[in-house]
PDB file of C-alpha atoms in Angstrom:
ATOM      1  CA  MET N   1     -13.949   1.187  27.352  1.00 66.00           C
ATOM      2  CA  LEU N   2     -11.548   4.132  26.992  1.00 71.00           C
ATOM      3  CA  ARG N   3      -8.709   1.731  26.243  1.00 70.00           C
ATOM      4  CA  SER N   4     -10.813   0.107  23.527  1.00 72.00           C
ATOM      5  CA  ILE N   5     -11.525   3.496  21.940  1.00 76.00           C
ATOM      6  CA  SER N   6      -7.836   4.429  22.126  1.00 78.00           C
ATOM      7  CA  ALA N   7      -6.956   1.157  20.412  1.00 72.00           C
ATOM      8  CA  GLU N   8      -9.388   1.892  17.583  1.00 75.00           C
ATOM      9  CA  TRP N   9      -7.862   5.324  17.011  1.00 77.00           C
ATOM     10  CA  LEU N  10      -4.364   3.848  17.013  1.00 74.00           C
ATOM     11  CA  LYS N  11      -5.428   1.523  14.206  1.00 74.00           C
ATOM     12  CA  LEU N  12      -6.492   4.530  12.129  1.00 79.00           C
ATOM     13  CA  ARG N  13      -3.133   6.276  12.423  1.00 77.00           C
ATOM     14  CA  HIS N  14      -1.160   6.505   9.177  1.00 73.00           C
ATOM     15  CA  THR N  15      -4.194   5.419   7.148  1.00 77.00           C
ATOM     16  CA  ARG N  16      -6.050   7.232   4.384  1.00 82.00           C
ATOM     17  CA  ILE N  17      -9.460   7.275   6.061  1.00 86.00           C
ATOM     18  CA  GLY N  18      -9.238  11.069   6.356  1.00 87.00           C
ATOM     19  CA  LEU N  19      -8.874  11.312   2.589  1.00 88.00           C
ATOM     20  CA  VAL N  20     -12.015   9.236   2.111  1.00 86.00           C
ATOM     21  CA  LEU N  21     -13.899  11.421   4.601  1.00 90.00           C
ATOM     22  CA  ALA N  22     -12.988  14.461   2.509  1.00 91.00           C
ATOM     23  CA  ILE N  23     -13.364  13.162  -1.046  1.00 92.00           C
ATOM     24  CA  LEU N  24     -16.970  11.957  -0.922  1.00 91.00           C
ATOM     25  CA  PRO N  25     -18.413  15.163   0.650  1.00 92.00           C
ATOM     26  CA  VAL N  26     -16.384  17.315  -1.768  1.00 94.00           C
ATOM     27  CA  PHE N  27     -17.504  15.287  -4.761  1.00 93.00           C
ATOM     28  CA  SER N  28     -21.180  15.419  -3.776  1.00 91.00           C
ATOM     29  CA  LEU N  29     -21.003  19.138  -3.047  1.00 93.00           C
ATOM     30  CA  LEU N  30     -19.417  19.858  -6.425  1.00 94.00           C
ATOM     31  CA  ILE N  31     -22.220  17.996  -8.194  1.00 93.00           C
ATOM     32  CA  GLY N  32     -24.841  19.907  -6.215  1.00 92.00           C
ATOM     33  CA  CYS N  33     -23.170  23.267  -6.818  1.00 93.00           C
ATOM     34  CA  PHE N  34     -22.969  22.490 -10.539  1.00 92.00           C
ATOM     35  CA  ASN N  35     -26.717  21.847 -10.646  1.00 91.00           C
ATOM     36  CA  PHE N  36     -27.433  24.943  -8.569  1.00 90.00           C
ATOM     37  CA  TYR N  37     -25.301  27.181 -10.795  1.00 88.00           C
ATOM     38  CA  PHE N  38     -27.010  26.138 -14.022  1.00 87.00           C
ATOM     39  CA  ASN N  39     -30.537  26.230 -12.570  1.00 86.00           C
ATOM     40  CA  GLN N  40     -30.475  29.460 -10.571  1.00 80.00           C
ATOM     41  CA  ALA N  41     -33.374  30.841 -12.602  1.00 78.00           C
ATOM     42  CA  ALA N  42     -35.632  28.130 -11.142  1.00 83.00           C
ATOM     43  CA  LEU N  43     -33.955  27.915  -7.741  1.00 81.00           C
ATOM     44  CA  GLN N  44     -34.890  31.174  -6.065  1.00 79.00           C
ATOM     45  CA  ASN N  45     -34.935  30.196  -2.389  1.00 83.00           C
ATOM     46  CA  GLY N  46     -31.346  31.026  -1.526  1.00 87.00           C
ATOM     47  CA  TRP N  47     -29.710  28.776   1.042  1.00 92.00           C
ATOM     48  CA  TYR N  48     -32.596  26.312   0.977  1.00 91.00           C
ATOM     49  CA  SER N  49     -32.374  25.866  -2.788  1.00 90.00           C
ATOM     50  CA  LEU N  50     -28.651  25.256  -2.483  1.00 93.00           C
ATOM     51  CA  TRP N  51     -29.337  22.703   0.249  1.00 93.00           C
ATOM     52  CA  THR N  52     -31.772  20.786  -1.963  1.00 90.00           C
ATOM     53  CA  GLN N  53     -29.013  20.342  -4.527  1.00 91.00           C
ATOM     54  CA  VAL N  54     -25.996  19.517  -2.371  1.00 92.00           C
ATOM     55  CA  SER N  55     -27.782  17.383   0.247  1.00 91.00           C
ATOM     56  CA  LEU N  56     -29.576  15.274  -2.365  1.00 89.00           C
ATOM     57  CA  PHE N  57     -26.411  13.571  -3.555  1.00 88.00           C
ATOM     58  CA  TYR N  58     -24.630  13.663  -0.227  1.00 92.00           C
ATOM     59  CA  GLY N  59     -27.392  12.576   2.145  1.00 90.00           C
ATOM     60  CA  GLU N  60     -29.106  10.133  -0.167  1.00 89.00           C
ATOM     61  CA  PHE N  61     -26.131   8.347  -1.748  1.00 90.00           C
ATOM     62  CA  PHE N  62     -22.645   9.379  -0.651  1.00 93.00           C
ATOM     63  CA  LEU N  63     -23.176   9.513   3.112  1.00 94.00           C
ATOM     64  CA  PRO N  64     -24.555   5.940   3.404  1.00 94.00           C
ATOM     65  CA  ILE N  65     -21.625   4.720   1.307  1.00 94.00           C
ATOM     66  CA  LEU N  66     -19.234   6.692   3.507  1.00 94.00           C
ATOM     67  CA  ILE N  67     -20.717   5.070   6.620  1.00 95.00           C
ATOM     68  CA  ALA N  68     -20.272   1.610   5.096  1.00 94.00           C
ATOM     69  CA  ILE N  69     -16.661   2.391   4.158  1.00 93.00           C
ATOM     70  CA  CYS N  70     -15.857   3.572   7.680  1.00 93.00           C
ATOM     71  CA  CYS N  71     -17.410   0.453   9.212  1.00 92.00           C
ATOM     72  CA  ALA N  72     -15.529  -1.852   6.848  1.00 89.00           C
ATOM     73  CA  PHE N  73     -12.351   0.095   7.528  1.00 88.00           C
ATOM     74  CA  VAL N  74     -12.459  -0.270  11.321  1.00 88.00           C
ATOM     75  CA  CYS N  75     -12.913  -4.050  10.907  1.00 85.00           C
ATOM     76  CA  ARG N  76     -10.259  -4.437   8.215  1.00 80.00           C
ATOM     77  CA  LEU N  77      -7.341  -5.115  10.537  1.00 77.00           C
ATOM     78  CA  GLU N  78      -9.210  -7.762  12.535  1.00 77.00           C
ATOM     79  CA  HIS N  79      -9.992  -9.694   9.354  1.00 75.00           C
ATOM     80  CA  ALA N  80      -6.304  -9.869   8.423  1.00 72.00           C
ATOM     81  CA  ASN N  81      -3.996 -12.619   9.701  1.00 65.00           C
ATOM     82  CA  ARG N  82      -6.688 -14.169  11.905  1.00 68.00           C
ATOM     83  CA  ASN N  83      -6.623 -11.195  14.250  1.00 70.00           C
ATOM     84  CA  TRP N  84     -10.255 -11.808  15.214  1.00 72.00           C
ATOM     85  CA  ASN N  85      -9.070 -14.920  17.049  1.00 68.00           C
ATOM     86  CA  MET N  86      -6.672 -12.877  19.181  1.00 71.00           C
ATOM     87  CA  VAL N  87      -9.177 -10.085  19.782  1.00 71.00           C
ATOM     88  CA  LEU N  88     -11.974 -12.422  20.876  1.00 70.00           C
ATOM     89  CA  ALA N  89      -9.580 -14.390  23.076  1.00 70.00           C
ATOM     90  CA  SER N  90      -8.492 -11.264  24.940  1.00 72.00           C
ATOM     91  CA  PRO N  91     -10.058 -10.276  28.296  1.00 71.00           C
ATOM     92  CA  MET N  92     -11.690  -7.216  26.692  1.00 75.00           C
ATOM     93  CA  PRO N  93     -15.533  -7.408  26.911  1.00 81.00           C
ATOM     94  CA  ILE N  94     -17.229  -7.963  23.563  1.00 82.00           C
ATOM     95  CA  THR N  95     -19.667  -5.129  24.291  1.00 86.00           C
ATOM     96  CA  SER N  96     -16.766  -2.714  24.801  1.00 86.00           C
ATOM     97  CA  LEU N  97     -15.196  -3.840  21.533  1.00 86.00           C
ATOM     98  CA  PHE N  98     -18.358  -3.152  19.547  1.00 89.00           C
ATOM     99  CA  ALA N  99     -19.139   0.092  21.388  1.00 91.00           C
ATOM    100  CA  ALA N 100     -15.613   1.372  20.711  1.00 90.00           C
ATOM    101  CA  LYS N 101     -15.942   0.657  17.011  1.00 92.00           C
ATOM    102  CA  LEU N 102     -19.379   2.282  16.841  1.00 94.00           C
ATOM    103  CA  PHE N 103     -18.137   5.317  18.769  1.00 94.00           C
ATOM    104  CA  THR N 104     -15.145   5.644  16.416  1.00 94.00           C
ATOM    105  CA  VAL N 105     -17.314   5.463  13.308  1.00 95.00           C
ATOM    106  CA  SER N 106     -19.743   7.975  14.827  1.00 96.00           C
ATOM    107  CA  LEU N 107     -16.931  10.479  15.374  1.00 95.00           C
ATOM    108  CA  LEU N 108     -15.642   9.959  11.833  1.00 94.00           C
ATOM    109  CA  ILE N 109     -19.112  10.655  10.406  1.00 96.00           C
ATOM    110  CA  LEU N 110     -19.522  13.676  12.686  1.00 96.00           C
ATOM    111  CA  ALA N 111     -16.262  15.051  11.282  1.00 95.00           C
ATOM    112  CA  ALA N 112     -17.542  14.445   7.746  1.00 95.00           C
ATOM    113  CA  GLN N 113     -20.801  16.243   8.595  1.00 96.00           C
ATOM    114  CA  ALA N 114     -18.909  19.237   9.993  1.00 96.00           C
ATOM    115  CA  PHE N 115     -16.697  19.350   6.905  1.00 96.00           C
ATOM    116  CA  PHE N 116     -19.742  19.154   4.629  1.00 96.00           C
ATOM    117  CA  MET N 117     -21.481  22.004   6.480  1.00 96.00           C
ATOM    118  CA  SER N 118     -18.389  24.205   6.245  1.00 95.00           C
ATOM    119  CA  MET N 119     -18.240  23.606   2.499  1.00 95.00           C
ATOM    120  CA  TYR N 120     -21.979  24.309   2.206  1.00 95.00           C
ATOM    121  CA  TRP N 121     -21.481  27.663   3.956  1.00 95.00           C
ATOM    122  CA  THR N 122     -18.490  28.478   1.739  1.00 94.00           C
ATOM    123  CA  ALA N 123     -20.432  27.587  -1.411  1.00 94.00           C
ATOM    124  CA  GLY N 124     -23.291  29.862  -0.352  1.00 93.00           C
ATOM    125  CA  ARG N 125     -20.869  32.758   0.099  1.00 92.00           C
ATOM    126  CA  LEU N 126     -19.289  32.082  -3.281  1.00 92.00           C
ATOM    127  CA  PHE N 127     -22.758  32.180  -4.865  1.00 90.00           C
ATOM    128  CA  SER N 128     -23.323  35.513  -3.064  1.00 87.00           C
ATOM    129  CA  ILE N 129     -26.439  34.356  -1.235  1.00 88.00           C
ATOM    130  CA  SER N 130     -27.347  37.403   0.795  1.00 83.00           C
ATOM    131  CA  ASP N 131     -29.873  35.799   3.167  1.00 87.00           C
ATOM    132  CA  ALA N 132     -28.888  34.887   6.708  1.00 90.00           C
ATOM    133  CA  PHE N 133     -27.459  31.406   7.087  1.00 92.00           C
ATOM    134  CA  PRO N 134     -30.355  29.074   8.046  1.00 90.00           C
ATOM    135  CA  MET N 135     -29.710  27.299  11.326  1.00 91.00           C
ATOM    136  CA  GLU N 136     -32.251  24.672  10.283  1.00 90.00           C
ATOM    137  CA  THR N 137     -29.569  23.152   8.078  1.00 92.00           C
ATOM    138  CA  VAL N 138     -27.375  22.619  11.137  1.00 94.00           C
ATOM    139  CA  VAL N 139     -30.270  20.814  12.833  1.00 92.00           C
ATOM    140  CA  TRP N 140     -30.780  18.683   9.707  1.00 93.00           C
ATOM    141  CA  SER N 141     -27.093  17.829   9.680  1.00 94.00           C
ATOM    142  CA  LEU N 142     -27.158  16.750  13.331  1.00 95.00           C
ATOM    143  CA  ARG N 143     -30.320  14.713  12.782  1.00 94.00           C
ATOM    144  CA  GLY N 144     -28.647  13.084   9.806  1.00 94.00           C
ATOM    145  CA  TRP N 145     -25.662  12.262  11.981  1.00 96.00           C
ATOM    146  CA  PHE N 146     -27.887  10.593  14.566  1.00 96.00           C
ATOM    147  CA  ALA N 147     -29.571   8.547  11.820  1.00 95.00           C
ATOM    148  CA  SER N 148     -26.091   7.633  10.589  1.00 96.00           C
ATOM    149  CA  ILE N 149     -25.349   5.927  13.905  1.00 96.00           C
ATOM    150  CA  SER N 150     -28.225   3.476  13.427  1.00 95.00           C
ATOM    151  CA  ILE N 151     -26.938   2.683   9.930  1.00 96.00           C
ATOM    152  CA  ALA N 152     -23.419   2.307  11.322  1.00 96.00           C
ATOM    153  CA  ALA N 153     -24.666  -0.199  13.926  1.00 95.00           C
ATOM    154  CA  LEU N 154     -26.067  -2.322  11.095  1.00 95.00           C
ATOM    155  CA  GLN N 155     -23.052  -1.921   8.825  1.00 94.00           C
ATOM    156  CA  LEU N 156     -20.660  -2.817  11.638  1.00 93.00           C
ATOM    157  CA  GLY N 157     -22.522  -6.081  12.136  1.00 91.00           C
ATOM    158  CA  LEU N 158     -22.191  -6.823   8.432  1.00 92.00           C
ATOM    159  CA  SER N 159     -18.520  -5.866   8.342  1.00 90.00           C
ATOM    160  CA  ILE N 160     -17.820  -8.046  11.384  1.00 86.00           C
ATOM    161  CA  ARG N 161     -19.481 -11.047   9.771  1.00 85.00           C
ATOM    162  CA  ILE N 162     -18.296 -10.500   6.180  1.00 85.00           C
ATOM    163  CA  ARG N 163     -14.578 -10.637   5.462  1.00 82.00           C
ATOM    164  CA  SER N 164     -14.864  -8.859   2.111  1.00 85.00           C
ATOM    165  CA  PHE N 165     -14.318  -5.103   2.264  1.00 84.00           C
ATOM    166  CA  ALA N 166     -16.562  -4.330  -0.720  1.00 88.00           C
ATOM    167  CA  THR N 167     -19.566  -6.582  -0.012  1.00 91.00           C
ATOM    168  CA  PRO N 168     -20.984  -4.587   2.958  1.00 91.00           C
ATOM    169  CA  ILE N 169     -20.584  -1.416   0.894  1.00 91.00           C
ATOM    170  CA  GLY N 170     -22.564  -2.995  -1.937  1.00 93.00           C
ATOM    171  CA  ILE N 171     -25.268  -4.027   0.519  1.00 93.00           C
ATOM    172  CA  SER N 172     -25.418  -0.442   1.761  1.00 93.00           C
ATOM    173  CA  LEU N 173     -25.896   0.842  -1.782  1.00 92.00           C
ATOM    174  CA  CYS N 174     -28.793  -1.577  -2.328  1.00 93.00           C
ATOM    175  CA  ALA N 175     -30.311  -0.510   1.002  1.00 94.00           C
ATOM    176  CA  VAL N 176     -30.185   3.119  -0.166  1.00 93.00           C
ATOM    177  CA  PHE N 177     -32.606   2.380  -3.010  1.00 93.00           C
ATOM    178  CA  LEU N 178     -34.819   0.298  -0.736  1.00 94.00           C
ATOM    179  CA  GLY N 179     -34.886   3.170   1.738  1.00 91.00           C
ATOM    180  CA  LEU N 180     -35.801   5.611  -1.008  1.00 91.00           C
ATOM    181  CA  GLY N 181     -38.716   3.410  -2.051  1.00 92.00           C
ATOM    182  CA  LEU N 182     -39.979   3.107   1.523  1.00 92.00           C
ATOM    183  CA  TYR N 183     -39.717   6.872   1.950  1.00 91.00           C
ATOM    184  CA  VAL N 184     -41.838   7.441  -1.157  1.00 89.00           C
ATOM    185  CA  LEU N 185     -44.400   4.966   0.199  1.00 90.00           C
ATOM    186  CA  ASN N 186     -44.485   6.888   3.529  1.00 87.00           C
ATOM    187  CA  PHE N 187     -42.864   4.029   5.455  1.00 89.00           C
ATOM    188  CA  GLY N 188     -39.620   5.922   5.991  1.00 85.00           C
ATOM    189  CA  LEU N 189     -39.735   5.699   9.784  1.00 88.00           C
ATOM    190  CA  LEU N 190     -39.459   1.918   9.585  1.00 89.00           C
ATOM    191  CA  PHE N 191     -36.041   1.727   7.897  1.00 93.00           C
ATOM    192  CA  PRO N 192     -32.758   3.341   9.001  1.00 93.00           C
ATOM    193  CA  TYR N 193     -31.719   4.455   5.517  1.00 94.00           C
ATOM    194  CA  SER N 194     -35.060   6.218   5.089  1.00 93.00           C
ATOM    195  CA  LEU N 195     -34.556   7.856   8.482  1.00 93.00           C
ATOM    196  CA  LEU N 196     -31.362   9.374   7.098  1.00 93.00           C
ATOM    197  CA  THR N 197     -33.346  10.883   4.223  1.00 91.00           C
ATOM    198  CA  ILE N 198     -35.869  12.317   6.692  1.00 92.00           C
ATOM    199  CA  GLY N 199     -33.249  13.588   9.118  1.00 91.00           C
ATOM    200  CA  MET N 200     -31.141  15.365   6.499  1.00 91.00           C
ATOM    201  CA  GLY N 201     -34.162  17.027   4.879  1.00 86.00           C
ATOM    202  CA  VAL N 202     -32.994  15.649   1.553  1.00 83.00           C
ATOM    203  CA  LEU N 203     -36.298  15.384  -0.297  1.00 79.00           C
ATOM    204  CA  SER N 204     -38.442  17.606   1.916  1.00 77.00           C
ATOM    205  CA  GLN N 205     -37.332  20.702   3.797  1.00 71.00           C
ATOM    206  CA  GLN N 206     -40.494  20.920   5.861  1.00 73.00           C
ATOM    207  CA  GLY N 207     -39.714  20.847   9.570  1.00 71.00           C
ATOM    208  CA  LEU N 208     -40.748  17.883  11.666  1.00 77.00           C
ATOM    209  CA  THR N 209     -43.409  18.417  14.285  1.00 81.00           C
ATOM    210  CA  PRO N 210     -42.447  17.768  17.931  1.00 86.00           C
ATOM    211  CA  ALA N 211     -44.282  14.419  17.753  1.00 88.00           C
ATOM    212  CA  GLU N 212     -42.481  13.465  14.524  1.00 87.00           C
ATOM    213  CA  ASN N 213     -39.155  14.455  16.048  1.00 89.00           C
ATOM    214  CA  LEU N 214     -39.898  12.237  19.031  1.00 93.00           C
ATOM    215  CA  VAL N 215     -40.759   9.290  16.788  1.00 93.00           C
ATOM    216  CA  PHE N 216     -37.620   9.955  14.725  1.00 93.00           C
ATOM    217  CA  MET N 217     -35.406   9.874  17.817  1.00 95.00           C
ATOM    218  CA  PHE N 218     -37.162   6.806  19.221  1.00 96.00           C
ATOM    219  CA  MET N 219     -36.864   4.780  16.003  1.00 95.00           C
ATOM    220  CA  ASN N 220     -33.179   5.616  15.596  1.00 95.00           C
ATOM    221  CA  SER N 221     -32.484   4.680  19.201  1.00 96.00           C
ATOM    222  CA  ALA N 222     -34.384   1.417  18.732  1.00 96.00           C
ATOM    223  CA  PHE N 223     -32.396   0.562  15.597  1.00 96.00           C
ATOM    224  CA  ILE N 224     -29.095   1.326  17.337  1.00 96.00           C
ATOM    225  CA  LEU N 225     -29.991  -0.987  20.229  1.00 96.00           C
ATOM    226  CA  LEU N 226     -31.386  -3.683  17.929  1.00 95.00           C
ATOM    227  CA  PHE N 227     -28.456  -3.781  15.500  1.00 95.00           C
ATOM    228  CA  GLY N 228     -25.980  -3.360  18.337  1.00 93.00           C
ATOM    229  CA  ALA N 229     -27.429  -6.347  20.192  1.00 93.00           C
ATOM    230  CA  TRP N 230     -27.363  -8.406  16.986  1.00 90.00           C
ATOM    231  CA  SER N 231     -23.734  -7.514  16.280  1.00 87.00           C
ATOM    232  CA  ILE N 232     -22.637  -8.279  19.850  1.00 88.00           C
ATOM    233  CA  ARG N 233     -24.471 -11.599  19.771  1.00 86.00           C
ATOM    234  CA  CYS N 234     -22.713 -12.478  16.516  1.00 79.00           C
ATOM    235  CA  LEU N 235     -19.373 -11.747  18.133  1.00 78.00           C
ATOM    236  CA  LYS N 236     -20.189 -13.823  21.212  1.00 76.00           C
ATOM    237  CA  TYR N 237     -21.785 -16.896  19.685  1.00 69.00           C
ATOM    238  CA  LYS N 238     -20.772 -17.064  16.023  1.00 58.00           C
ATOM    239  CA  ASP N 239     -17.450 -17.959  14.457  1.00 54.00           C
ATOM    240  CA  ILE N 240     -15.809 -15.090  12.591  1.00 51.00           C
ATOM    241  CA  ALA N 241     -14.375 -15.972   9.193  1.00 48.00           C
ATOM    242  CA  SER N 242     -10.898 -14.532   8.997  1.00 46.00           C
ATOM    243  CA  SER N 243      -8.113 -14.954   6.502  1.00 46.00           C
TER     244      SER N 243
END
């Protein structure tokens, strides 16, 4: 397992994935700060008002796209030059291969979350928000990261099956709008993209009750296991189309 993870990190060396991890959070934060700056008369709740602006674009749109990009990126090399054939013919267990990719994507998203939170704190200082920094936002960020893993498990399965780099990203964008609709209809706990909206506190900053937190954790865990099992089964029993 450790060798599989090391191999995944070696593939990311000398790539521009770090630039992607930085650009999307920066872009979303700039949009949110722009809205916050020009609507400060109506946004009077300090850090929480700033969070509503920056997390809306990041958690609802840019983060799911970032997850899809990372998943497509870690499968990019295998799709080139029929490398899937060599990988699947190696003695490495299929489960370890998928788990290593999921673990790698999870760490990349965790780094993006940490970078986003540091920029959020910096933006609050630049806006001279005098209130104490709300630790609830850290909890929301970590919950969003956990929800991201369930999305990553799904996106990895798509990226493994689909040779195109852009197609899984387009599917993720469509799923974002489906997740938003299910959230509005109060079915958010039944779809991983809606769980990301709930976890990040994007549209509602009300805290989850202990029971709701338990259901949130259970549903994310179930999606991770479900999509992980599907992806591993695809690798074991389905032919991978490679160029």
